[in-house]
Short mmCIF file of C-alpha atoms in Angstrom, two decimals:
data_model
loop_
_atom_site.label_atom_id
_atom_site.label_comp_id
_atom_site.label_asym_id
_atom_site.label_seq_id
_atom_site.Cartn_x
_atom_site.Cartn_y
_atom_site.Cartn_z
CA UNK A 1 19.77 85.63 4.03
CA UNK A 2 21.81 82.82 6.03
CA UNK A 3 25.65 83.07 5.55
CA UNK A 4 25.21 79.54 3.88
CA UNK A 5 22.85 80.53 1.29
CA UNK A 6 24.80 83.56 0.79
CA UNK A 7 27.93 81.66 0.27
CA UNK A 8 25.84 78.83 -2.28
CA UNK A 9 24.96 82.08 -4.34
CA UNK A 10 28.58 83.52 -4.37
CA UNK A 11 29.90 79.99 -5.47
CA UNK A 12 26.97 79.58 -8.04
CA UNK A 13 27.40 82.90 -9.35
CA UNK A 14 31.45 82.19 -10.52
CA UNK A 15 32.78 83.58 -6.74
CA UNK A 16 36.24 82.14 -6.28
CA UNK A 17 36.88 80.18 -2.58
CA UNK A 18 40.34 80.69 -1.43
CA UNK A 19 41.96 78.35 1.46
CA UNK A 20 41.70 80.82 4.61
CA UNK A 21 38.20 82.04 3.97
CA UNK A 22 34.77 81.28 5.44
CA UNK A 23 32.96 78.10 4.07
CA UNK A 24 30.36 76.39 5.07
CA UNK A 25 31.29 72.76 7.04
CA UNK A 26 28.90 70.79 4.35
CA UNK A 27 31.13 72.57 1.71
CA UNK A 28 34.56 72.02 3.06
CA UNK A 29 33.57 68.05 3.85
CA UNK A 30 32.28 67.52 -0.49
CA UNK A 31 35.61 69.13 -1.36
CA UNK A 32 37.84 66.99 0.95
CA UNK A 33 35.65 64.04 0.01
CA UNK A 34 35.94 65.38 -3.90
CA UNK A 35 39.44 65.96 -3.98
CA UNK A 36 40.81 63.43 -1.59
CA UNK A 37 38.94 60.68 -4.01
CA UNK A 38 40.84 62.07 -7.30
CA UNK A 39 44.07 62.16 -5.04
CA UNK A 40 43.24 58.37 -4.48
CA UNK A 41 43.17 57.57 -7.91
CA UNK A 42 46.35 59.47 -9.05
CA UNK A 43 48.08 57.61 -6.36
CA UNK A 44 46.38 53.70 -7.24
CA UNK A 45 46.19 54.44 -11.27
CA UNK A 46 50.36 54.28 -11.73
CA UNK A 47 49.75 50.55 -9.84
CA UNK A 48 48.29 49.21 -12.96
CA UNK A 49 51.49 50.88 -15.63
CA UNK A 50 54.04 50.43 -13.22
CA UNK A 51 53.35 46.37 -13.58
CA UNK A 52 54.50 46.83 -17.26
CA UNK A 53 57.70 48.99 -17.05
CA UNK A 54 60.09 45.99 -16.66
CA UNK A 55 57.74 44.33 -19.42
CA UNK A 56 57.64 47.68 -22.14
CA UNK A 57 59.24 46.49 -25.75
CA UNK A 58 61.78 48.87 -25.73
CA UNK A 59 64.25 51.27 -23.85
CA UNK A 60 62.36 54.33 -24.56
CA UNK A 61 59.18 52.97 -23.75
CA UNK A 62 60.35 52.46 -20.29
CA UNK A 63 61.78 55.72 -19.40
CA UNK A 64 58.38 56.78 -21.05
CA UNK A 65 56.51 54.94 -19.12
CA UNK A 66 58.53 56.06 -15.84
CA UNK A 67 58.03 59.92 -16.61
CA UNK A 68 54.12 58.97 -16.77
CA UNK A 69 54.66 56.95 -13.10
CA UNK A 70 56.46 59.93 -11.66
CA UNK A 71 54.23 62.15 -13.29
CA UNK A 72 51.16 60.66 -11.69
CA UNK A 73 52.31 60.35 -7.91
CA UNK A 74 53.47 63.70 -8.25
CA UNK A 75 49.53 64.79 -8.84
CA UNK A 76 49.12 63.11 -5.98
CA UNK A 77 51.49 65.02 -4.06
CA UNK A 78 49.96 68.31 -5.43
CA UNK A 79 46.24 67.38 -4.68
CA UNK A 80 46.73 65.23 -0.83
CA UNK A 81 48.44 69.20 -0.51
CA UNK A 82 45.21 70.47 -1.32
CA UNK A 83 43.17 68.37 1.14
CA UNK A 84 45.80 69.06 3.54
CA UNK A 85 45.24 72.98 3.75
CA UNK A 86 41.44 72.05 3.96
CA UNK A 87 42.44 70.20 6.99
CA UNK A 88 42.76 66.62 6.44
CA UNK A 89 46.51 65.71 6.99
CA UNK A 90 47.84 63.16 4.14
CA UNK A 91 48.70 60.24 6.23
CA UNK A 92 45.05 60.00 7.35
CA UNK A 93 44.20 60.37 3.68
CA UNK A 94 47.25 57.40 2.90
CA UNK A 95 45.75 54.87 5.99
CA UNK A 96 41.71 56.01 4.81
CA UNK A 97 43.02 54.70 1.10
CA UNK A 98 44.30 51.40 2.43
CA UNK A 99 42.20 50.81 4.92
CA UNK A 100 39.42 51.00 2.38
CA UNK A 101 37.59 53.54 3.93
CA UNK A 102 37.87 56.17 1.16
CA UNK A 103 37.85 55.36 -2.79
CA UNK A 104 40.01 55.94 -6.21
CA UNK A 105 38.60 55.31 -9.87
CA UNK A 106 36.72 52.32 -11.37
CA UNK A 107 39.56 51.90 -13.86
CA UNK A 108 41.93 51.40 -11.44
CA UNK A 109 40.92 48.00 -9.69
CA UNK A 110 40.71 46.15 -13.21
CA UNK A 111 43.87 44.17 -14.19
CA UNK A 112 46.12 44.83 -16.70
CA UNK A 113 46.49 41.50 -19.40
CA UNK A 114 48.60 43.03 -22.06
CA UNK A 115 51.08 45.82 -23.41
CA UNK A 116 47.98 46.46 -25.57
CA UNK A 117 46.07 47.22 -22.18
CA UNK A 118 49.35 50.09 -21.16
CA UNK A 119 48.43 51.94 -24.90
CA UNK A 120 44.49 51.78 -24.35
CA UNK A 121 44.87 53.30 -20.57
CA UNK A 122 47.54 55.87 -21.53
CA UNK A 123 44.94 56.86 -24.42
CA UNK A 124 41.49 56.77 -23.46
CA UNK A 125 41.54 56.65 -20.30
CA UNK A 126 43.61 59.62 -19.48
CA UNK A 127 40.97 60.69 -22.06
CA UNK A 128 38.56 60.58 -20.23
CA UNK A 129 40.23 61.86 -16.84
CA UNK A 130 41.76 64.94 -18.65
CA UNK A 131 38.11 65.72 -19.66
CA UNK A 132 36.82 65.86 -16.40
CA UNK A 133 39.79 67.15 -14.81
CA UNK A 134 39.38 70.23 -17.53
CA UNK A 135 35.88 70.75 -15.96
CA UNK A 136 37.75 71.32 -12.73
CA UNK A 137 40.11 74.51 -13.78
CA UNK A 138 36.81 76.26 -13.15
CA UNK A 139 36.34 75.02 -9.78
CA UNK A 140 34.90 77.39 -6.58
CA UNK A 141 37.80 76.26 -5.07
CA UNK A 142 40.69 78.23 -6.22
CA UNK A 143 44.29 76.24 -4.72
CA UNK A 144 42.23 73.33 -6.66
CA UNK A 145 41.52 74.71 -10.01
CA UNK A 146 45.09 76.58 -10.19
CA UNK A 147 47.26 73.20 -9.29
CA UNK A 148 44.59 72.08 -11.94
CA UNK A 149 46.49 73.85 -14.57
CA UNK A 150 49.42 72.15 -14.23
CA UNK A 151 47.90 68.81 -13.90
CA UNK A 152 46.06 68.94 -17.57
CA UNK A 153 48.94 70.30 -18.86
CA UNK A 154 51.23 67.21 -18.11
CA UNK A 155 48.24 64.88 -19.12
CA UNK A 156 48.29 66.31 -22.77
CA UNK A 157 51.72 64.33 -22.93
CA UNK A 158 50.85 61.26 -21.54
CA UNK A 159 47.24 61.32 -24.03
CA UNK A 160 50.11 61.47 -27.14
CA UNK A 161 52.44 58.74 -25.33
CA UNK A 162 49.43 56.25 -25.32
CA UNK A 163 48.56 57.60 -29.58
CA UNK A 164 51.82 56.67 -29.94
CA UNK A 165 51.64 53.08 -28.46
CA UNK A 166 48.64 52.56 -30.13
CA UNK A 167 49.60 53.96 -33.85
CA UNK A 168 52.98 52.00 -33.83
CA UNK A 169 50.60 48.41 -32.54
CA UNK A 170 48.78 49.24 -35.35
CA UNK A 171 51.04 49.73 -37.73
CA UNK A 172 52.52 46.19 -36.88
CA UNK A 173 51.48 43.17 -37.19
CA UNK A 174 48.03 41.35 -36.94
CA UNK A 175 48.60 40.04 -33.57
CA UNK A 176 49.82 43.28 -31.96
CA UNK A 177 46.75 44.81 -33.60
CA UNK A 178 44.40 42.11 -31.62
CA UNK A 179 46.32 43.32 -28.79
CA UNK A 180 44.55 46.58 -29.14
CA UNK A 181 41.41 45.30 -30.36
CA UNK A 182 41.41 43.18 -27.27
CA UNK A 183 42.11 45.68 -24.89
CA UNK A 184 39.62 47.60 -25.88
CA UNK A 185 37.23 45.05 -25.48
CA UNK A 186 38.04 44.49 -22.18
CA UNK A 187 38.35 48.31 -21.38
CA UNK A 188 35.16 49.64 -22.62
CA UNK A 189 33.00 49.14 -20.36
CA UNK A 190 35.19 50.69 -17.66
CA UNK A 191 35.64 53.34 -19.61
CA UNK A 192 31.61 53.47 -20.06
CA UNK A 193 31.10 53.98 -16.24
CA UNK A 194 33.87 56.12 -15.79
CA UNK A 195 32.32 59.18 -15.61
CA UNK A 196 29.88 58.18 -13.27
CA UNK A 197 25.65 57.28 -13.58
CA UNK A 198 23.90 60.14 -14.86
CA UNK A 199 22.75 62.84 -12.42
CA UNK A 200 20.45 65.38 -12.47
CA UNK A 201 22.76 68.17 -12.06
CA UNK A 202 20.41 69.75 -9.14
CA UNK A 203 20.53 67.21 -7.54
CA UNK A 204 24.19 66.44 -6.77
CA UNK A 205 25.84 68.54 -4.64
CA UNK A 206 29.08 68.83 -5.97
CA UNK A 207 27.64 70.54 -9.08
CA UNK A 208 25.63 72.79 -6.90
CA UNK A 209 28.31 74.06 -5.15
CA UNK A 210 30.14 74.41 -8.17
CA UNK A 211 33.05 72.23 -7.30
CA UNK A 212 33.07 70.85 -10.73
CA UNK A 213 30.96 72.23 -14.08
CA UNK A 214 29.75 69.41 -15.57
CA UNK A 215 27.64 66.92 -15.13
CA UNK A 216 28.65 62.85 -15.62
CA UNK A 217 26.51 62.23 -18.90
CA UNK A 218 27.65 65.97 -20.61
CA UNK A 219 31.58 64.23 -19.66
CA UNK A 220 31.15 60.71 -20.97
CA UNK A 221 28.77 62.77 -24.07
CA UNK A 222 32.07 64.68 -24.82
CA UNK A 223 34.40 61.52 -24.36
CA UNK A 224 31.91 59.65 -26.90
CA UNK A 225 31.95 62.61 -29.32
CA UNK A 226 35.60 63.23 -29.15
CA UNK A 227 37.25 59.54 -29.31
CA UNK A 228 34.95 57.11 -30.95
CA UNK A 229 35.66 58.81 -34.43
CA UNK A 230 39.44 58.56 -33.39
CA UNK A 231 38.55 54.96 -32.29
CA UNK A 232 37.22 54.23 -35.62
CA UNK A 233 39.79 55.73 -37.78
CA UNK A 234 42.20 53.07 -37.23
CA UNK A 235 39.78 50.36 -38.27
CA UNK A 236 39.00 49.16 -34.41
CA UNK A 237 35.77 48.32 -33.38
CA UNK A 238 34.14 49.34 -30.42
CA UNK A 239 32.15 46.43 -28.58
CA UNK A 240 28.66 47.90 -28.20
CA UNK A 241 26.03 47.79 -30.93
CA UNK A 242 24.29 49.90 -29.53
CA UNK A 243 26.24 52.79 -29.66
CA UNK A 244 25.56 55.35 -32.88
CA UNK A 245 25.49 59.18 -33.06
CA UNK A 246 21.82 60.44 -33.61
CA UNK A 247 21.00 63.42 -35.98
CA UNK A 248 20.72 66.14 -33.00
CA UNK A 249 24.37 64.88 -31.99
CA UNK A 250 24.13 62.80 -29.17
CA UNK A 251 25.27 59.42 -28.81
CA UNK A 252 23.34 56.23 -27.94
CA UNK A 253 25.32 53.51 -26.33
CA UNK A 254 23.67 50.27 -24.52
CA UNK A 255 23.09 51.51 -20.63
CA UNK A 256 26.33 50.20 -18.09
CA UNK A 257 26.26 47.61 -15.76
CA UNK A 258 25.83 50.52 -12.48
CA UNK A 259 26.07 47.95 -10.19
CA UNK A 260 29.07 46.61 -11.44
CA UNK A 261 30.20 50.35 -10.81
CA UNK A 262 29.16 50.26 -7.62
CA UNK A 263 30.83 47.33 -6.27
CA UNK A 264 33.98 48.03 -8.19
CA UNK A 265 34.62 51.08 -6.11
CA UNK A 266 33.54 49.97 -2.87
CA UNK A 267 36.46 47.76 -3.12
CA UNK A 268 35.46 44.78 -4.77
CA UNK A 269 36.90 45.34 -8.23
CA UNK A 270 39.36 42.43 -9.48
CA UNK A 271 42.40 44.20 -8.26
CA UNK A 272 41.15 46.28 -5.50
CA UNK A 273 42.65 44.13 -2.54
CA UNK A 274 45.95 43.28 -4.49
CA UNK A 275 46.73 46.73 -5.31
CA UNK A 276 45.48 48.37 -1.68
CA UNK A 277 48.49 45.53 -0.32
CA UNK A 278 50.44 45.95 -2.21
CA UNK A 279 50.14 50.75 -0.94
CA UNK A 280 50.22 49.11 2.80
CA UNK A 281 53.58 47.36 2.44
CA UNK A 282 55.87 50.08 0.52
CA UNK A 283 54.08 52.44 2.75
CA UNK A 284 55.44 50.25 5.36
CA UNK A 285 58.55 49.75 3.87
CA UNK A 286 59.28 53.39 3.05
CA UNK A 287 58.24 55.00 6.92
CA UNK A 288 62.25 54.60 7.94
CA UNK A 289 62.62 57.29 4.86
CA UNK A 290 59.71 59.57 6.49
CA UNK A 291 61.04 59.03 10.45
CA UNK A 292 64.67 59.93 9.17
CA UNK A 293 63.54 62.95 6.87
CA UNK A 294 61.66 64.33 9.68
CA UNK A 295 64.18 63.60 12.33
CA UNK A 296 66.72 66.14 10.65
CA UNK A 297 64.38 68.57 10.62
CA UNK A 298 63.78 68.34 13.94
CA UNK B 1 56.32 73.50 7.22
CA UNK B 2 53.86 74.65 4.25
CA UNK B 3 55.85 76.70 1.46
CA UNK B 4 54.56 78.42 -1.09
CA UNK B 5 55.94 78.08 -4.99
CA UNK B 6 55.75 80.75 -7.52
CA UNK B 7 56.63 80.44 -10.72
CA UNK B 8 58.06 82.53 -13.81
CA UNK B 9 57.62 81.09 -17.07
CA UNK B 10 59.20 83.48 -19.36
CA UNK B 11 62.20 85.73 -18.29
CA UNK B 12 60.53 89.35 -17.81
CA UNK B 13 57.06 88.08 -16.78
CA UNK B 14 55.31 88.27 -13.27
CA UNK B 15 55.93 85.42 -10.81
CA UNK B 16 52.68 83.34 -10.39
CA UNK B 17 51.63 81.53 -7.64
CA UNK B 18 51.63 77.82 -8.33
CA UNK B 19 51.05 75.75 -5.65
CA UNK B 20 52.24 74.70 -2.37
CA UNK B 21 54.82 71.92 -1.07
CA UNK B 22 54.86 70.53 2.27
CA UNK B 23 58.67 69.68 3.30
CA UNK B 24 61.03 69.57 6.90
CA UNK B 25 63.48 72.22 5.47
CA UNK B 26 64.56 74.76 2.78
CA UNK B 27 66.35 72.15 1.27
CA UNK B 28 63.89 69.71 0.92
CA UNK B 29 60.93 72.34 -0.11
CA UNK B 30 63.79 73.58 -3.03
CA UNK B 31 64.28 69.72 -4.08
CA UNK B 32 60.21 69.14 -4.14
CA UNK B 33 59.55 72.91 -5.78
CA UNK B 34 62.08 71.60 -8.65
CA UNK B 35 60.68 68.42 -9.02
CA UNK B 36 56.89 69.64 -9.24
CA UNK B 37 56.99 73.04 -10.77
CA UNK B 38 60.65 73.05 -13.39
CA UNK B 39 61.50 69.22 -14.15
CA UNK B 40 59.86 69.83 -17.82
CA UNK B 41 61.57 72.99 -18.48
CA UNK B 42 58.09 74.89 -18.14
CA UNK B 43 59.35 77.70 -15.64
CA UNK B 44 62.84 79.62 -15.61
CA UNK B 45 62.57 80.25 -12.39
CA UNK B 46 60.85 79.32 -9.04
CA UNK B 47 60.44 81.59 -5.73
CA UNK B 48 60.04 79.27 -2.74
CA UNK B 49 58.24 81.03 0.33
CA UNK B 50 58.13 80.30 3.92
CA UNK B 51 53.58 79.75 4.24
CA UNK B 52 54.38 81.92 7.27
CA UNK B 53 56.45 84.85 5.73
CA UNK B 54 53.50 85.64 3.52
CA UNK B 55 51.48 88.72 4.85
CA UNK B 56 48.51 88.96 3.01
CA UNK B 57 46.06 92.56 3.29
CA UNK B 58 42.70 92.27 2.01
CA UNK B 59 41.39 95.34 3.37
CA UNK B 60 41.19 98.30 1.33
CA UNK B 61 38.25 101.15 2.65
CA UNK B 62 37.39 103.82 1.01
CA UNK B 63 35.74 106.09 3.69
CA UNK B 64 36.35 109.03 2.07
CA UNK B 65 35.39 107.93 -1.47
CA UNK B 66 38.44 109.45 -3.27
CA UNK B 67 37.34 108.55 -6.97
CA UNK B 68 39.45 111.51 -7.91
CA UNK B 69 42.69 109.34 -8.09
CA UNK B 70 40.66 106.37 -10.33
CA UNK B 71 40.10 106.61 -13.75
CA UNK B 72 36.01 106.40 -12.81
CA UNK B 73 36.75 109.78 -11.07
CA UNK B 74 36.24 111.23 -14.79
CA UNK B 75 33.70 110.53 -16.63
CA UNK B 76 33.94 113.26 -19.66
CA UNK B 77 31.35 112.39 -22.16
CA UNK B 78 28.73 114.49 -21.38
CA UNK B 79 31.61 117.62 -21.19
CA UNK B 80 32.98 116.97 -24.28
CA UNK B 81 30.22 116.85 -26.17
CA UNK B 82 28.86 119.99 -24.99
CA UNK B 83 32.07 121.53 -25.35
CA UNK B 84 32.32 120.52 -29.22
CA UNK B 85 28.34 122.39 -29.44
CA UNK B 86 29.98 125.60 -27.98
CA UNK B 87 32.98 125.37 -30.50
CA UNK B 88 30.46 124.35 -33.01
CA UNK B 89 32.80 121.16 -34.28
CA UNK B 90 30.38 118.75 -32.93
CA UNK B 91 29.38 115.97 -35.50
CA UNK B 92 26.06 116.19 -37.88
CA UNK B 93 23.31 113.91 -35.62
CA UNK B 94 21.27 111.79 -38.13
CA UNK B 95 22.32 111.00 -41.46
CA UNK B 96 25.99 111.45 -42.60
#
């Protein structure tokens, strides 16, 4: 048996990877590809809140909405570590991200129109994320799955800060509840693609080498199953006719736009070029900060 | 430099490796250990280790297969039960 194959079976069979070991080149380049891409989207998705922290209602609301900023650029710092130690160093990972070479999230390059918009994000879509990011604490790749921990831990707080946003719009008055109506209009379908077109599990590699557990359709399956109900509770409705729970428990929902998917995250989503600008100048702005840091040290 | 952060989470338990933080100095890779791994009150304390000052052994042979210092050195089923025969305190087979 070929030290590949023999690898693909430990992996397969629940083997843990740690950084200085053997791997195969195909499986060091899917988990720097892998990892570097949710790095990506920690770093772009506090673009879209941090628009609306001058703008929340109140005091707390702001210094909630900070915690949740810091919070997510310091998952970034965590996983860019990662993808360091499997030898890509972060400021080729930072000038790959603006350069547009590398991606982040679909739900990242759409704009932001409300304070209705801030609640449905901090809600469902840290929903969804925390559901595939709880698929990940069982990763081959041990560094990855243990900063993992950590990771779903702080997004249990930020799920309950966007509850909280919501509940209190719809305890209010009708027009903040057509805020939230509205925003979830105009976030469903992102949410829809989110978890990616469904794949045959043996055929995408990043299942078979068991860098994450579950497939895209089992994901958005458990998203449906878990927040729709919640969805409904309040009285909201959720634009798609189509979508209904069948007798043997799974859900029906009218088929995404995939191509919309697509050319959202090869950079030509309605914010993509705004936000990537806007991560080239404070990059820019900050590198006086890095070159005097580093200058100490020296 | 690469450091390594371990982290305690209730006073009396084992330090845990956490993560890593990439920083020019001690002081720096304290500041960023804080920040990442205590800010929420979820450790009570952090060790923050040099990457380099780590030496890590992997290699444990057992040429001489010494099973008589493991537990699986002793496996005393079969000796006990014909010791309870002999003393004639072994247990009724079949129905009790």
């Amino acid at each position: 048996m070929s030290r590949e194959q023999e690898f693909l079976e430990y992996v397969q069979s629940g083997g843990a990877v740690e950084v200085d070991d053997w791997m195969p080149d195909e499986y060091r380049s899917k988990l720097i590809k892998f990892i570097e891409m949710h790095a990506n989207s920690e770093l772009m998705g506090v673009l879209p809140e941090r628009e609306w922290i001058l703008r929340a209602p109140t005091l707390q609301r702001k210094l909630a909405l900070t915690a949740k900023v810091q919070d997510e650029v310091g998952h970034a710092q965590l996983i860019y570590r990662v993808v360091e130690d499997l030898g890509k160093p972060r400021a080729q990972c930072l000038a790959d991200l603006i350069s547009g070479k590398s991606k982040f999230h679909n739900v990242f390059h759409y704009p932001t129109e409300t304070w209705g918009d801030v609640g449905v994000i901090a809600w469902l879509v840290d929903a969804a994320a925390i559901i595939s990011q709880k698929a990940l604490l069982k990763c081959s790749y041990a560094p990855y799955a243990r900063i993992m921990k950590k990771i779903c831990w702080e997004e249990s707080f930020h799920i309950l800060h966007g509850r909280d946003v919501i509940l209190t719009l719809m305890l209010g008055a009708d027009g903040q509840r057509d805020l939230v109506q509205e925003a979830l209009n105009r976030w469903w379908a992102p949410l829809m693609m989110f978890h990616g077109n469904p794949i045959d599990a043996k055929d995408d590699p990043v299942v078979q080498w068991r860098i994450k557990t579950q497939g895209n359709e089992e994901a958005r399956q458990q998203f449906l199953d878990g927040y729709v109900p919640q969805i409904w509770e309040l009285g909201l409705t959720v634009p798609d006719e189509k979508l209904r729970k069948r007798d043997d428990g799974v859900w029906e929902y009218t088929e995404p736009d995939w191509n919309e998917l697509r050319s959202v995250v090869t950079g030509h989503g309605p914010r993509t070029a705004e936000r990537l600008e806007f991560r080239r100048i404070s990059r820019e702005e900050t590198a006086w900060v890095r070159h005097a840091i580093l200058a100490d040290a020296a | 430099m690469i450091y390594e952060v371990f982290r305690q989470e209730r006073k009396g338990q084992a330090f845990e490796h956490a993560g890593s933080v990439a920083a020019p100095d001690a002081a720096f890779a304290d500041a960023y250990a804080h920040e990442q791994y205590g800010r929420r009150g979820e450790s009570v304390a952090l060790w923050v280790v040099p990457r380099d000052a780590i030496r890590e052994i992997e290699d444990f042979p057992d040429e001489l297969g010494k099973n008589y210092h493991r537990v699986d050195g002793y496996s005393l089923k079969a000796k006990l039960k014909e010791a309870r025969e002999r003393a004639g305190t072994a247990a009724p087979s079949g129905d009790s």
